[in-house]
Coordinates of C-alpha atoms (C1' of nucleotides) in Angstrom, one line a residue:
Chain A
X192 CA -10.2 -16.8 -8.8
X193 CA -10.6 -16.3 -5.3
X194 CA -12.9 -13.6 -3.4
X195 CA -10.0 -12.5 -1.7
X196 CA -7.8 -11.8 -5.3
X197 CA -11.1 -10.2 -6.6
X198 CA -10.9 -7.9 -3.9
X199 CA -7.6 -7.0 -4.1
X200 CA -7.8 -6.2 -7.9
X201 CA -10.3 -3.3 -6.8
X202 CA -6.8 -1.3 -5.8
X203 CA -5.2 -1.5 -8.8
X204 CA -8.3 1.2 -10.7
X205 CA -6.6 3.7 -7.9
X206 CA -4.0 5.5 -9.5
X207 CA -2.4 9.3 -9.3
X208 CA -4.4 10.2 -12.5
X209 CA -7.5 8.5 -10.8
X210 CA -7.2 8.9 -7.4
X211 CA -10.4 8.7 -6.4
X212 CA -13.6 5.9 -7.2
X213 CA -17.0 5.9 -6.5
X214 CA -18.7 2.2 -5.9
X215 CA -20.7 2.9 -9.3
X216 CA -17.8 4.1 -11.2
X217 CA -15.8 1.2 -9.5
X218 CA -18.3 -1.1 -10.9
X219 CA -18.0 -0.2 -14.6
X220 CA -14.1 0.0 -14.2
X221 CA -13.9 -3.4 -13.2
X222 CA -17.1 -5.0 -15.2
X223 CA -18.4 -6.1 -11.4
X224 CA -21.9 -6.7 -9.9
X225 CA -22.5 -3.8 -7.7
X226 CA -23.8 -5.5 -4.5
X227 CA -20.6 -7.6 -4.6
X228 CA -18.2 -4.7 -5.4
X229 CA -19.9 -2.9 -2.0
X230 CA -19.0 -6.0 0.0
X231 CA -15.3 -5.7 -1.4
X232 CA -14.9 -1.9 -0.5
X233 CA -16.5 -2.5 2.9
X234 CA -13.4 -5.3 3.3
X235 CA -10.8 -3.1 1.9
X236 CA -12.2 0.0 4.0
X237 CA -12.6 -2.0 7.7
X238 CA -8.9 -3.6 7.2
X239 CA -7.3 0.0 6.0
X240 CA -6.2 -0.2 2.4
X241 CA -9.4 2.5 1.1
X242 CA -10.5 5.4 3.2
X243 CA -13.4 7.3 2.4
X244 CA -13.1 11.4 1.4
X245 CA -15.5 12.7 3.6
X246 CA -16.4 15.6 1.4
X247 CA -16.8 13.2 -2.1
X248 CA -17.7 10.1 -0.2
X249 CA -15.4 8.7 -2.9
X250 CA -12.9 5.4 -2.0
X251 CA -9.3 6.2 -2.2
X252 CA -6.3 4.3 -0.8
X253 CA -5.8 4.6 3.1
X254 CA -2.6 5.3 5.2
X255 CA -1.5 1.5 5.8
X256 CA 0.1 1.1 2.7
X257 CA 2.5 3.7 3.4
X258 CA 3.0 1.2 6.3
X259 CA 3.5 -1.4 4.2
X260 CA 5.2 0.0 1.8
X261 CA 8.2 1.4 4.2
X262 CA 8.2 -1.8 5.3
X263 CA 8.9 -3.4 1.7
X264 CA 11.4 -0.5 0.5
X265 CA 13.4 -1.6 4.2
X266 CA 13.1 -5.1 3.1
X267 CA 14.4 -4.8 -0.3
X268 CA 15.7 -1.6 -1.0
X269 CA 15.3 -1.4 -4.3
X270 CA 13.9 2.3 -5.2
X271 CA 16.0 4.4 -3.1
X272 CA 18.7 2.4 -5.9
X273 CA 17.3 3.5 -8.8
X274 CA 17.0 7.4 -8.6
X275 CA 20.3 8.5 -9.2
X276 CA 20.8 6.5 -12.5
X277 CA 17.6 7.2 -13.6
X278 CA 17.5 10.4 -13.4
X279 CA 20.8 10.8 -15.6
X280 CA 19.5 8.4 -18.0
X281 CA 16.6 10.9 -18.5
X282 CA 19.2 13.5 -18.8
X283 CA 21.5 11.8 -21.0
X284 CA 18.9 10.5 -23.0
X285 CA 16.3 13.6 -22.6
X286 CA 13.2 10.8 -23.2
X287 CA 11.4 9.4 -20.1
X288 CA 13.2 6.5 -18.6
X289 CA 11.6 4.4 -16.0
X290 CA 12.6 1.2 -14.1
X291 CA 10.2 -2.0 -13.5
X292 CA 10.5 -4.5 -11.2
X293 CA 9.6 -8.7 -11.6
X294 CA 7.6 -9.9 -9.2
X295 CA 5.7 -13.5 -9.9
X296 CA 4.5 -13.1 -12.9
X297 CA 4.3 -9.4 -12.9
X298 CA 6.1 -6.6 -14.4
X299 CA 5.3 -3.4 -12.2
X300 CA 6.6 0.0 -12.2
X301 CA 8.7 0.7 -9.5
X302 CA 9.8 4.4 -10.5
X303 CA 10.1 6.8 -13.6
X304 CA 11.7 9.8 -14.4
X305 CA 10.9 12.4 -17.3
X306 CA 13.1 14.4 -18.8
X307 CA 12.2 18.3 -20.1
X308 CA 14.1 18.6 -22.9
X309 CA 11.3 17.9 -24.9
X310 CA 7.8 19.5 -25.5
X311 CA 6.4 15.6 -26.4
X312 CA 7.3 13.0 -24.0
X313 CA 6.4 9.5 -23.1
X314 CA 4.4 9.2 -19.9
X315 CA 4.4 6.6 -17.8
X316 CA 1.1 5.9 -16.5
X317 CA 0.8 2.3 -15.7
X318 CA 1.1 0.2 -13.1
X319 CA 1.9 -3.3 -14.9
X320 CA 3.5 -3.8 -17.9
X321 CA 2.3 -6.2 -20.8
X322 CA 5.4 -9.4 -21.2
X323 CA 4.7 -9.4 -24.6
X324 CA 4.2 -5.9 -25.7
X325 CA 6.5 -3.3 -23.8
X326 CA 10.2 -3.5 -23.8
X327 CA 10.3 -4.2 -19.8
X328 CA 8.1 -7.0 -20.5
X329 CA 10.2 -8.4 -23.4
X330 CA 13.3 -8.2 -21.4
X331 CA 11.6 -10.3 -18.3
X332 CA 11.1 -12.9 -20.9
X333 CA 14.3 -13.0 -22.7
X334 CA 16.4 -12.9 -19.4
X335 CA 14.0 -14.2 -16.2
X336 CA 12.3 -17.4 -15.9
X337 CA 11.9 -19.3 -18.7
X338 CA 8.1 -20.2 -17.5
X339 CA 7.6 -16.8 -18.4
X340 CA 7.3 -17.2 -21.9
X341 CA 4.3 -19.9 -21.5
X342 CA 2.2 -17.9 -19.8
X343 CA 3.0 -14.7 -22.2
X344 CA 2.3 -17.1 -24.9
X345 CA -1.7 -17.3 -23.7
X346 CA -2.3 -13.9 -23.6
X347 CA -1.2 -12.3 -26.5
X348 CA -3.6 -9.4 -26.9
X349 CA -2.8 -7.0 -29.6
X350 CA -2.6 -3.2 -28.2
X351 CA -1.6 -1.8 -32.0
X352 CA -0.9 -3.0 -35.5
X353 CA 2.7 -3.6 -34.1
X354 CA 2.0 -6.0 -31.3
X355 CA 2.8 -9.5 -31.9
X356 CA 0.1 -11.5 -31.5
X357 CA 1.3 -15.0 -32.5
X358 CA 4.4 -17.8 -30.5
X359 CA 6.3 -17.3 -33.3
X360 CA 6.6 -13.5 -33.3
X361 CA 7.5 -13.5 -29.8
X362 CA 9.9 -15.9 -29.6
X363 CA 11.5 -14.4 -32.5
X364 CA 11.2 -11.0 -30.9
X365 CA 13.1 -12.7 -27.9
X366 CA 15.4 -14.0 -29.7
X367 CA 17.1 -11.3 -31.1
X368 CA 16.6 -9.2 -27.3
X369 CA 18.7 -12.4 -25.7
X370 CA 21.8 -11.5 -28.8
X371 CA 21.4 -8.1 -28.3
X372 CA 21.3 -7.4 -24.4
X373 CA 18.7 -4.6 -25.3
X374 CA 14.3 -5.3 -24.9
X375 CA 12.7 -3.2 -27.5
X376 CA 9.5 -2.9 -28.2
X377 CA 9.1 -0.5 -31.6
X378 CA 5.0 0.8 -31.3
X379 CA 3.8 -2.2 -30.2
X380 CA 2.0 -1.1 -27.0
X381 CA 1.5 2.6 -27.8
X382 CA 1.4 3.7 -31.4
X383 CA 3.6 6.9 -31.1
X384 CA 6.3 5.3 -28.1
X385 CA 8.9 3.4 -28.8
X386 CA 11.0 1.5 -25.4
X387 CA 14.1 0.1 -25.1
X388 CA 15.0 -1.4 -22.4
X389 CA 17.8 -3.3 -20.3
X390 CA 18.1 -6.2 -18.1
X391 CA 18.8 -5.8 -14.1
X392 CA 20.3 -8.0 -11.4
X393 CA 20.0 -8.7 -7.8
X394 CA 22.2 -10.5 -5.4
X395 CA 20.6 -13.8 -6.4
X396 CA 21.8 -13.5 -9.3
X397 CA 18.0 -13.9 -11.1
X398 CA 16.5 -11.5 -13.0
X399 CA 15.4 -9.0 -11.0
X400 CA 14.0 -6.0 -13.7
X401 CA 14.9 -3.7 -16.4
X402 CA 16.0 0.1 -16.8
X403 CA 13.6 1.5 -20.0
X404 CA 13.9 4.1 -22.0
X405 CA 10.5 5.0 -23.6
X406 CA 11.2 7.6 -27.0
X407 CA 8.7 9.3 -29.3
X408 CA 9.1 7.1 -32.5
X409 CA 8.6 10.0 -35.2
X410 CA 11.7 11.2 -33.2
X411 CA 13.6 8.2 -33.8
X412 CA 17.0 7.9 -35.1
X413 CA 19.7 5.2 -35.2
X414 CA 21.6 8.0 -33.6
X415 CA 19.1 8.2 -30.4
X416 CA 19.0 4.5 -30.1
X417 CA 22.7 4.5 -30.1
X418 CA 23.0 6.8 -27.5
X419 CA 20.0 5.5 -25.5
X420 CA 21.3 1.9 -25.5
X421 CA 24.8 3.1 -24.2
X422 CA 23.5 5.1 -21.3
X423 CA 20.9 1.7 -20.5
X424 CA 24.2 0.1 -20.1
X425 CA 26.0 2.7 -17.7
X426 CA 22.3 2.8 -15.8
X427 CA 21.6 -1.2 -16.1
X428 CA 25.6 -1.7 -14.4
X429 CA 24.4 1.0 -11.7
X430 CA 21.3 -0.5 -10.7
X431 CA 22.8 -3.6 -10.7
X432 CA 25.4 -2.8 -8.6
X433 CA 22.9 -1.0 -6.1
X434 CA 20.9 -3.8 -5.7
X435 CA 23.9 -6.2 -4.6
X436 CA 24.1 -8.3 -8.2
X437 CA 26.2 -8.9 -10.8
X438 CA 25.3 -8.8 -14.6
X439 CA 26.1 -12.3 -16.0
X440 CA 28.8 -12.1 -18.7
X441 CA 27.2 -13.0 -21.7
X442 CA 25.1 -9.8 -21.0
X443 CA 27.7 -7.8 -21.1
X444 CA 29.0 -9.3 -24.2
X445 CA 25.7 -9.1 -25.8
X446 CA 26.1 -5.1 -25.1
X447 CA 29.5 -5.1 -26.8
X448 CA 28.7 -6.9 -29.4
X449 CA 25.7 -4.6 -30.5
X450 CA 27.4 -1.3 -29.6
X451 CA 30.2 -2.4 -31.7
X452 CA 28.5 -2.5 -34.7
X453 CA 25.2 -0.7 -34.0
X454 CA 25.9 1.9 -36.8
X455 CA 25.2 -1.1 -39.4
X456 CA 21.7 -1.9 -37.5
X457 CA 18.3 -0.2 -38.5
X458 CA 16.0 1.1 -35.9
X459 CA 13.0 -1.6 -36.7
X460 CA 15.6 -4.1 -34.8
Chain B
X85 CA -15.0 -11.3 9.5
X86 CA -15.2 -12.2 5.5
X87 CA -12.5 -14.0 4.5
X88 CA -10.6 -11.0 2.6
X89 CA -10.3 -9.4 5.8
X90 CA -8.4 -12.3 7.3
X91 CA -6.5 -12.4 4.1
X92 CA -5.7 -8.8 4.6
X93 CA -5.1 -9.1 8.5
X94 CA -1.9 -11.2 7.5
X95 CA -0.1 -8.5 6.1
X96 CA 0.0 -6.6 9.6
X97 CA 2.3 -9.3 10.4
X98 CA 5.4 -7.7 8.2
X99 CA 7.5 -5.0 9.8
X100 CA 11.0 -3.5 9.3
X101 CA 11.7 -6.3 12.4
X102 CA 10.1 -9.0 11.2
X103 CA 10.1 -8.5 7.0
X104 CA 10.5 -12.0 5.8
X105 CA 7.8 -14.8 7.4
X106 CA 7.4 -18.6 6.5
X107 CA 4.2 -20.5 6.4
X108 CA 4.0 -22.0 9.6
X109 CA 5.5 -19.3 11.6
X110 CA 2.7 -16.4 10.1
X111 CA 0.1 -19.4 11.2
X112 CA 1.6 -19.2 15.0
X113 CA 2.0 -15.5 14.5
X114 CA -2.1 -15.0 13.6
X115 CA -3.1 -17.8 15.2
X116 CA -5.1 -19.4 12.0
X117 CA -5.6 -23.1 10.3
X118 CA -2.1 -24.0 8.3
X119 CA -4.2 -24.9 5.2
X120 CA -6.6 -21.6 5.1
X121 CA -3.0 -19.3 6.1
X122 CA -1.4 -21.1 2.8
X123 CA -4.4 -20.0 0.5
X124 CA -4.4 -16.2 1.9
X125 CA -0.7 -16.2 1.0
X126 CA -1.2 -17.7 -2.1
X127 CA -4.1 -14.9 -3.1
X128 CA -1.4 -12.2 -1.7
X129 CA 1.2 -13.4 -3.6
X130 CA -0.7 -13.5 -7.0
X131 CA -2.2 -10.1 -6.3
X132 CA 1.6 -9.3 -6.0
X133 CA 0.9 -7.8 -2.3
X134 CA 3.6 -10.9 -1.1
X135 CA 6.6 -12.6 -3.2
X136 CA 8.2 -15.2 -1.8
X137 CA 12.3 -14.8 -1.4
X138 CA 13.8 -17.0 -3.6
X139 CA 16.4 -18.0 -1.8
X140 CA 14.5 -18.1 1.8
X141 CA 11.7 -19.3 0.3
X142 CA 9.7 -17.2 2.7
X143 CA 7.3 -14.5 2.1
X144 CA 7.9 -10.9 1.9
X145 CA 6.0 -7.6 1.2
X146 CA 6.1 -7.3 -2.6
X147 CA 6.9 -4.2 -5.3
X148 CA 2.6 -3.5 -5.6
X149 CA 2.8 -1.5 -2.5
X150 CA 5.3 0.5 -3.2
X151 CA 3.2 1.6 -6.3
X152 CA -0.1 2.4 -4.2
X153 CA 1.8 4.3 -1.6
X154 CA 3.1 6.7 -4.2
X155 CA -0.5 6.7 -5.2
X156 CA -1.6 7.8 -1.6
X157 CA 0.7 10.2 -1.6
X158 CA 0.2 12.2 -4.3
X159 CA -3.9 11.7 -3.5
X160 CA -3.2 12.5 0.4
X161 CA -0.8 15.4 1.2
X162 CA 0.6 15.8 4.6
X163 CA -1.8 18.3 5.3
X164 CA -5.0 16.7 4.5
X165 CA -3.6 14.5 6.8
X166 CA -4.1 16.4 9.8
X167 CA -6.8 18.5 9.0
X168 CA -9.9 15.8 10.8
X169 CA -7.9 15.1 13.7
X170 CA -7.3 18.7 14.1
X171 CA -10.8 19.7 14.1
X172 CA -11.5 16.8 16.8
X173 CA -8.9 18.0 19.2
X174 CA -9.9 21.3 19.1
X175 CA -13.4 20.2 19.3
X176 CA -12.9 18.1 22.5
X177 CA -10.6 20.2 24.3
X178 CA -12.4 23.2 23.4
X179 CA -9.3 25.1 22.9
X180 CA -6.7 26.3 20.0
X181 CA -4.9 23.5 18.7
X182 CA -2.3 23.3 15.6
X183 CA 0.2 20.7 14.0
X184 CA 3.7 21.8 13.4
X185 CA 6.6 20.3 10.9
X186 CA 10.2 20.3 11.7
X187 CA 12.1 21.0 8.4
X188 CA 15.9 21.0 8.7
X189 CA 16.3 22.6 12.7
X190 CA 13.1 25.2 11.8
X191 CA 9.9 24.3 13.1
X192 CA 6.5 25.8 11.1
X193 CA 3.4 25.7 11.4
X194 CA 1.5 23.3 9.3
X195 CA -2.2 24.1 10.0
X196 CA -4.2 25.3 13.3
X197 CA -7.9 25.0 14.4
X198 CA -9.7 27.4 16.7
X199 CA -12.5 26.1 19.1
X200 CA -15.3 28.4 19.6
X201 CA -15.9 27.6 23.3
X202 CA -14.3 29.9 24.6
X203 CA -14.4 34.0 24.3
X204 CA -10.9 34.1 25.4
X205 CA -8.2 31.9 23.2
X206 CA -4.9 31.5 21.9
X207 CA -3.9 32.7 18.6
X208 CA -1.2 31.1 16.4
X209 CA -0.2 33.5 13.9
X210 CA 3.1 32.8 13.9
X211 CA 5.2 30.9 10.9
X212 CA 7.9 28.9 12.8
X213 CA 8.3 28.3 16.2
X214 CA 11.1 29.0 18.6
X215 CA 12.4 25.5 19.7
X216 CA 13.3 26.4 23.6
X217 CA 10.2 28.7 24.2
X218 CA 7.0 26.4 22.8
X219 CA 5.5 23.4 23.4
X220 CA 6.1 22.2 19.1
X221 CA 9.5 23.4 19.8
X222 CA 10.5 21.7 23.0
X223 CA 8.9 18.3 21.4
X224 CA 11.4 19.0 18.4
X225 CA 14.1 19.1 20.9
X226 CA 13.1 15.9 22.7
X227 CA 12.5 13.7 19.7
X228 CA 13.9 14.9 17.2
X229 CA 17.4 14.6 15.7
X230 CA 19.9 15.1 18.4
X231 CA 21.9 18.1 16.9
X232 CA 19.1 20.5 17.7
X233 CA 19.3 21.1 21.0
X234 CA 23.2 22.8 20.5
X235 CA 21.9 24.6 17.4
X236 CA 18.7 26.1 19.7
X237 CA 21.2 26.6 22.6
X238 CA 23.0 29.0 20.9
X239 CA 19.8 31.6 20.4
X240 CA 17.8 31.0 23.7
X241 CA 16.6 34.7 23.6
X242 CA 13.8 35.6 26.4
X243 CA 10.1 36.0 25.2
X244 CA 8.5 35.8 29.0
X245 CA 9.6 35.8 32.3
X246 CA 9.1 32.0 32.0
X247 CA 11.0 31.4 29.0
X248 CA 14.3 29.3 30.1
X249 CA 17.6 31.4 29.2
X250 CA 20.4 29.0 30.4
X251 CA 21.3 25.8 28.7
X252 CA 20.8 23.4 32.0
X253 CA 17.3 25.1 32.3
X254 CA 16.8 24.0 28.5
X255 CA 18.1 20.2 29.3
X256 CA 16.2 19.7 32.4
X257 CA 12.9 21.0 30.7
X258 CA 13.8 18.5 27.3
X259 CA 14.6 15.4 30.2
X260 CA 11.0 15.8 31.6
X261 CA 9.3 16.5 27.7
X262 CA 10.9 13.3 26.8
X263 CA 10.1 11.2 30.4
X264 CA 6.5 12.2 30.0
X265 CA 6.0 12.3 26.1
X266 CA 4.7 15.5 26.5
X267 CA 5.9 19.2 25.7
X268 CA 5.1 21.6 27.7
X269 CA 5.4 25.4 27.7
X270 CA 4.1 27.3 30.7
X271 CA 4.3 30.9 29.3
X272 CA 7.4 30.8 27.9
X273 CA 6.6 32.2 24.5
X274 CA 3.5 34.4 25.7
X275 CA 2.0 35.4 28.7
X276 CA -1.2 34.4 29.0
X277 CA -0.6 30.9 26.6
X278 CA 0.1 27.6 28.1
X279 CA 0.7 25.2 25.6
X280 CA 1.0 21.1 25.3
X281 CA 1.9 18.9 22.7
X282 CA 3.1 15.3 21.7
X283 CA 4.9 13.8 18.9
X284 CA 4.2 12.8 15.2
X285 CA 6.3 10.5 13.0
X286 CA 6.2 9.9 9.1
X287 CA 7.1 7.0 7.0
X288 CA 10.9 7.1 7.7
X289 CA 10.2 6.4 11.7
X290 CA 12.1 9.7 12.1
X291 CA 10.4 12.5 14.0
X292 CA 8.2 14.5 12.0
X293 CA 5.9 17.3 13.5
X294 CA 4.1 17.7 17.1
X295 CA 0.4 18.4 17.2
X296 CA -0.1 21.2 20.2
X297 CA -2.5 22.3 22.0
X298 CA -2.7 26.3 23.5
X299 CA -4.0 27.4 26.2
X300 CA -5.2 30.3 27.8
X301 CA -2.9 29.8 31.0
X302 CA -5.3 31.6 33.2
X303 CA -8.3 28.8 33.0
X304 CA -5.4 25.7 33.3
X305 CA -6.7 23.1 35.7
X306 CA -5.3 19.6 36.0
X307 CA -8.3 18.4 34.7
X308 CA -8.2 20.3 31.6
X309 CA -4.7 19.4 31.2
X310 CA -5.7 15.7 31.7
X311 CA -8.1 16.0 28.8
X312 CA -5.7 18.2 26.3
X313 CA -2.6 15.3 26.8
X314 CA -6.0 11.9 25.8
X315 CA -7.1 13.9 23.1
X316 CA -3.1 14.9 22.1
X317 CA -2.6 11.0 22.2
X318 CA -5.9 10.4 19.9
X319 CA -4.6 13.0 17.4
X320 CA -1.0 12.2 17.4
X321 CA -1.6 8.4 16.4
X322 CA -4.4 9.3 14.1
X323 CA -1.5 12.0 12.5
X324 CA 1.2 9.8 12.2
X325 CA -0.8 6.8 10.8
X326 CA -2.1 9.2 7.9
X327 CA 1.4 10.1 7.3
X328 CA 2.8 6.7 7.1
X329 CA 4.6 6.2 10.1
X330 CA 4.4 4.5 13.8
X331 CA 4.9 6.0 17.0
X332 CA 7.9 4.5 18.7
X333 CA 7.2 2.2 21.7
X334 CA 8.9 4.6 24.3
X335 CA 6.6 7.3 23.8
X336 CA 3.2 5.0 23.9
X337 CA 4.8 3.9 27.0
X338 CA 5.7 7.8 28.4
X339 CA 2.1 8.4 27.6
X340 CA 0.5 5.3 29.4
X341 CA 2.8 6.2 32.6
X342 CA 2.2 9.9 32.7
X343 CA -1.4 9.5 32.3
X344 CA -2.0 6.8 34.6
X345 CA -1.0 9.0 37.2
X346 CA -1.2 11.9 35.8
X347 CA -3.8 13.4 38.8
X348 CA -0.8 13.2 41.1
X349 CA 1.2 15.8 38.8
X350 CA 0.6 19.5 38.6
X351 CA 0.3 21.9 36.2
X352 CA 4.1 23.1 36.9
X353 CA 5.6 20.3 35.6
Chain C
dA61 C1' 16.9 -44.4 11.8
dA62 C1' 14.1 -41.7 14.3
dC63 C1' 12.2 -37.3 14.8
dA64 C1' 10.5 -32.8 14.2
dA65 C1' 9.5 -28.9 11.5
dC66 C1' 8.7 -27.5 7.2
dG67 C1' 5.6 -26.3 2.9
dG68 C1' 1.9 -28.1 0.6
dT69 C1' -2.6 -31.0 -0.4
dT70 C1' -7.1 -33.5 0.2
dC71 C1' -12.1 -33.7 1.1
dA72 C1' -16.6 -33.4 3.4
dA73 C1' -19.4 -29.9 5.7
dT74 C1' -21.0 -25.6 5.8
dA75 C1' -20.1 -20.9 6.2
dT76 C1' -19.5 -17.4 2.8
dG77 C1' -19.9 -14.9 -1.2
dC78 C1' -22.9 -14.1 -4.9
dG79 C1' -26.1 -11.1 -7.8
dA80 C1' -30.9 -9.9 -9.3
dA81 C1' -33.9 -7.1 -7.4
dC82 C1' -35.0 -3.4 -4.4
dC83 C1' -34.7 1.2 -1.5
dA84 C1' -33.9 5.9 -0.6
dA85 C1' -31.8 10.1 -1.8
dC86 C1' -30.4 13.3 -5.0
dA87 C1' -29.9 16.1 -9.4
dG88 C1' -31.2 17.9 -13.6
dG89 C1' -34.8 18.5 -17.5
dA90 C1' -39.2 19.1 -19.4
Chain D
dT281 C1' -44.7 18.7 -10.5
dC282 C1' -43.4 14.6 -12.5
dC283 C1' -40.1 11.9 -14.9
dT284 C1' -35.7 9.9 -15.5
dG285 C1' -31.2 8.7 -14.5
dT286 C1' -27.9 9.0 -11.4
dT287 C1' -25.8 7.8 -6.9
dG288 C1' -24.7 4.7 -2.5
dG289 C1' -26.5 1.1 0.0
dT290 C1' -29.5 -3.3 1.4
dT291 C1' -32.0 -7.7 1.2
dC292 C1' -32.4 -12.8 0.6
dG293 C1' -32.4 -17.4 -1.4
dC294 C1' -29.2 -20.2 -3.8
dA295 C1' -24.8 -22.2 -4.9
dT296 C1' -20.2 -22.4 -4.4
dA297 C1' -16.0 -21.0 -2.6
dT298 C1' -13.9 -21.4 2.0
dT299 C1' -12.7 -24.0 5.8
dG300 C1' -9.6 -27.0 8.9
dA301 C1' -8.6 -31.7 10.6
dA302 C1' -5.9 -34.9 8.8
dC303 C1' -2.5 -36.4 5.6
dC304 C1' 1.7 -36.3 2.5
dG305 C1' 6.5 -35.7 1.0
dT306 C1' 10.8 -33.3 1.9
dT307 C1' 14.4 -31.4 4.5
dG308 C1' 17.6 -31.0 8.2
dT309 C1' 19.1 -32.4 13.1
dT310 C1' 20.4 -35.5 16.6

DNA sequence: AACAACGGTTCAATATGCGAACCAACAGGA
DNA sequence: TCCTGTTGGTTCGCATATTGAACCGTTGTT
């Protein structure tokens, strides 16, 4: 691993819920020598990406990547796509829905949405998601690169009892999310959530993310996933559409198929 | 320079202009060793800053920024934003100096900062500014959207003797404010205030806010007013980098002519 | 076929990053 | 007051990661 990817690792311990690191704090975060960590910072601080609060003296993320990131959204427009239909997914749904994005080898978060109907809610707090445990992840496998599935396949950590942890598992796992159109992932990242999820297309035509829908699982019915796995379609067709792709046929199929008969399916699918 | 600073350097090289660069062309562009350029990218685009277009095959900004801007953002409002370069304006100019937003075709007043030099000095305890009579207003007019000068037109109501009541007066005053970069209001809101101010933009490139400077007309000298438009420069690109956005060419350039000669100019114009 | 430009790779030399140890300042607690 | 545990920051010798000239294979143009 490089100095430079070291570094650049630092950023992703800065988040809305932790906006704000100290170098020693830093250091225990990310299991790092402290002298070496310093060194990073000072990189990160000189080049723009960490400012220093003059009151704390904490590191948090500087101005440029608002830079940067105006310059991405221009680039590829892809969140200013994905309010609308997200926002009534969470409405139509009334469970936190959120949409991630592929990039590499990565599933990030690109935007979510909460909805208030509920006291108890899913919350969307990280910035990458596991391939093999979360139903954005699963999806990415069943539906992008095939590679994907190798590199899953060496780092299957297990986040709850649910989490598959061995090939098999997965692949059957992704199996039955490529017949079904939907990614679901039933407890096995977080013990109370359970996500379903549906693929997304860009003008490529490659696999470009999914639209997730993350429920409460003592709130689970066959009802809700009914619902939920319609309004993934209508939200999966819109993003879609706003990001100049088309969904490859047999995905729409797939959806068919399981709507049609989703009555006669249980909700550990 | 450590080599995560080069790394980082590279990304300065993306814009809204130039979003997607190859290989070689980023090595002319920085001016680095082929070999070493294809490394950084390599550590960018595994740290998910860069992904490469799959059909260009070149690199562009990837989905990771997107995530730490809305991180800045919710760690750095717009206010705390201004608040340093605030305090240094007023510190160097030794007079009363505030940052205005335009919201819709209303201009208020974000956050001000007295200087204790002076006995005598202006007070800004108004809310929002009229847009023909001040200099945050007249700025508003110059640069930003082009539908507020017939919407400010139609309520030019006299404050001062000074303050212009006919539409050409209005135009001619915007046609300097936008040759010089500049606004200017020579007691045309109060008597004894002469204020000056220059532009700030956000993350949209769009017009945003002015930071202003008000003076107690009666101790104006072109020398002071030299010093109030370096240090409105300073603060307006310290401003709009903390909000995310770039100060268009034209109004870099209005500043470097009207300041190289600016000792030929008086305090009139 | 010749040519140029492209992305990507190799390898010796050395610049660069590394981390244990160390400093100074600060903040409770006894 | 001392003691202890923080904090951010610095030093220095060693080892290795980084460097760039040169090279390679591919693609597209003339």
């Amino acid at each position: 691993m490089s100095s430079t990817t070291k570094t650049l690792e630092l950023l992703a311990h800065f988040s809305t819920s932790r906006p704000e690191i100290g170098l020693s704090q830093l250091c225990r975060l990310a299991k790092r020598d402290k002298a070496t960590t310093y060194r990073h910072l000072q990189a990160l601080e000189e080049t723009g990406f960490l400012e220093r609060n003059p009151v704390s003296k904490k590191y948090r993320l500087g101005p440029i990547v608002l830079q940067l990131a105006r310059t991405r959204e221009a680039t590829v427009p892809r969140k200013a796509g994905v309010e609308a239909p997200l926002v009534a997914l969470a409405g139509a749904t009334g469970e936190t829905s959120h949409v991630t994005v592929l990039s590499g080898k990565t599933v990030y978060a690109l935007a979510s949405c909460e909805s208030p109907r509920h006291g108890t809610r899913a919350i969307i707090d990280i910035e990458t998601f596991p391939l093999h445990a979360t139903a954005s992840g699963l999806c990415a496998l069943a539906f992008g690169p095939t590679d994907l599935m190798a590199f899953a396949q060496k780092n299957l950590c297990g986040f709850t009892a649910m989490t598959p942890t061995t090939a098999q598992e997965l692949e059957n796992i992704v199996g039955t999310i490529r017949a079904t159109g939907f990614g679901c992932a039933n407890r096995s990242y977080e013990d109370e959530v359970l996500g379903l999820s549906a693929p997304v297309f860009d003008q490529t035509g490659h696999y470009a993310g999914a639209v997730s829908v993350a429920s409460v699982a003592a709130r689970f019915t066959p009802d809700l996933k009914r619902i939920i796995q319609e309004h993934l379609v209508i939200a999966a067709r819109d993003i879609t559409r706003n990001w100049g792709g088309t969904l490859p046929p047999q995905i729409e199929e797939a959806w068919a198929k399981t709507l049609s008969h989703s009555n006669t399916l249980d909700t550990a699918s």
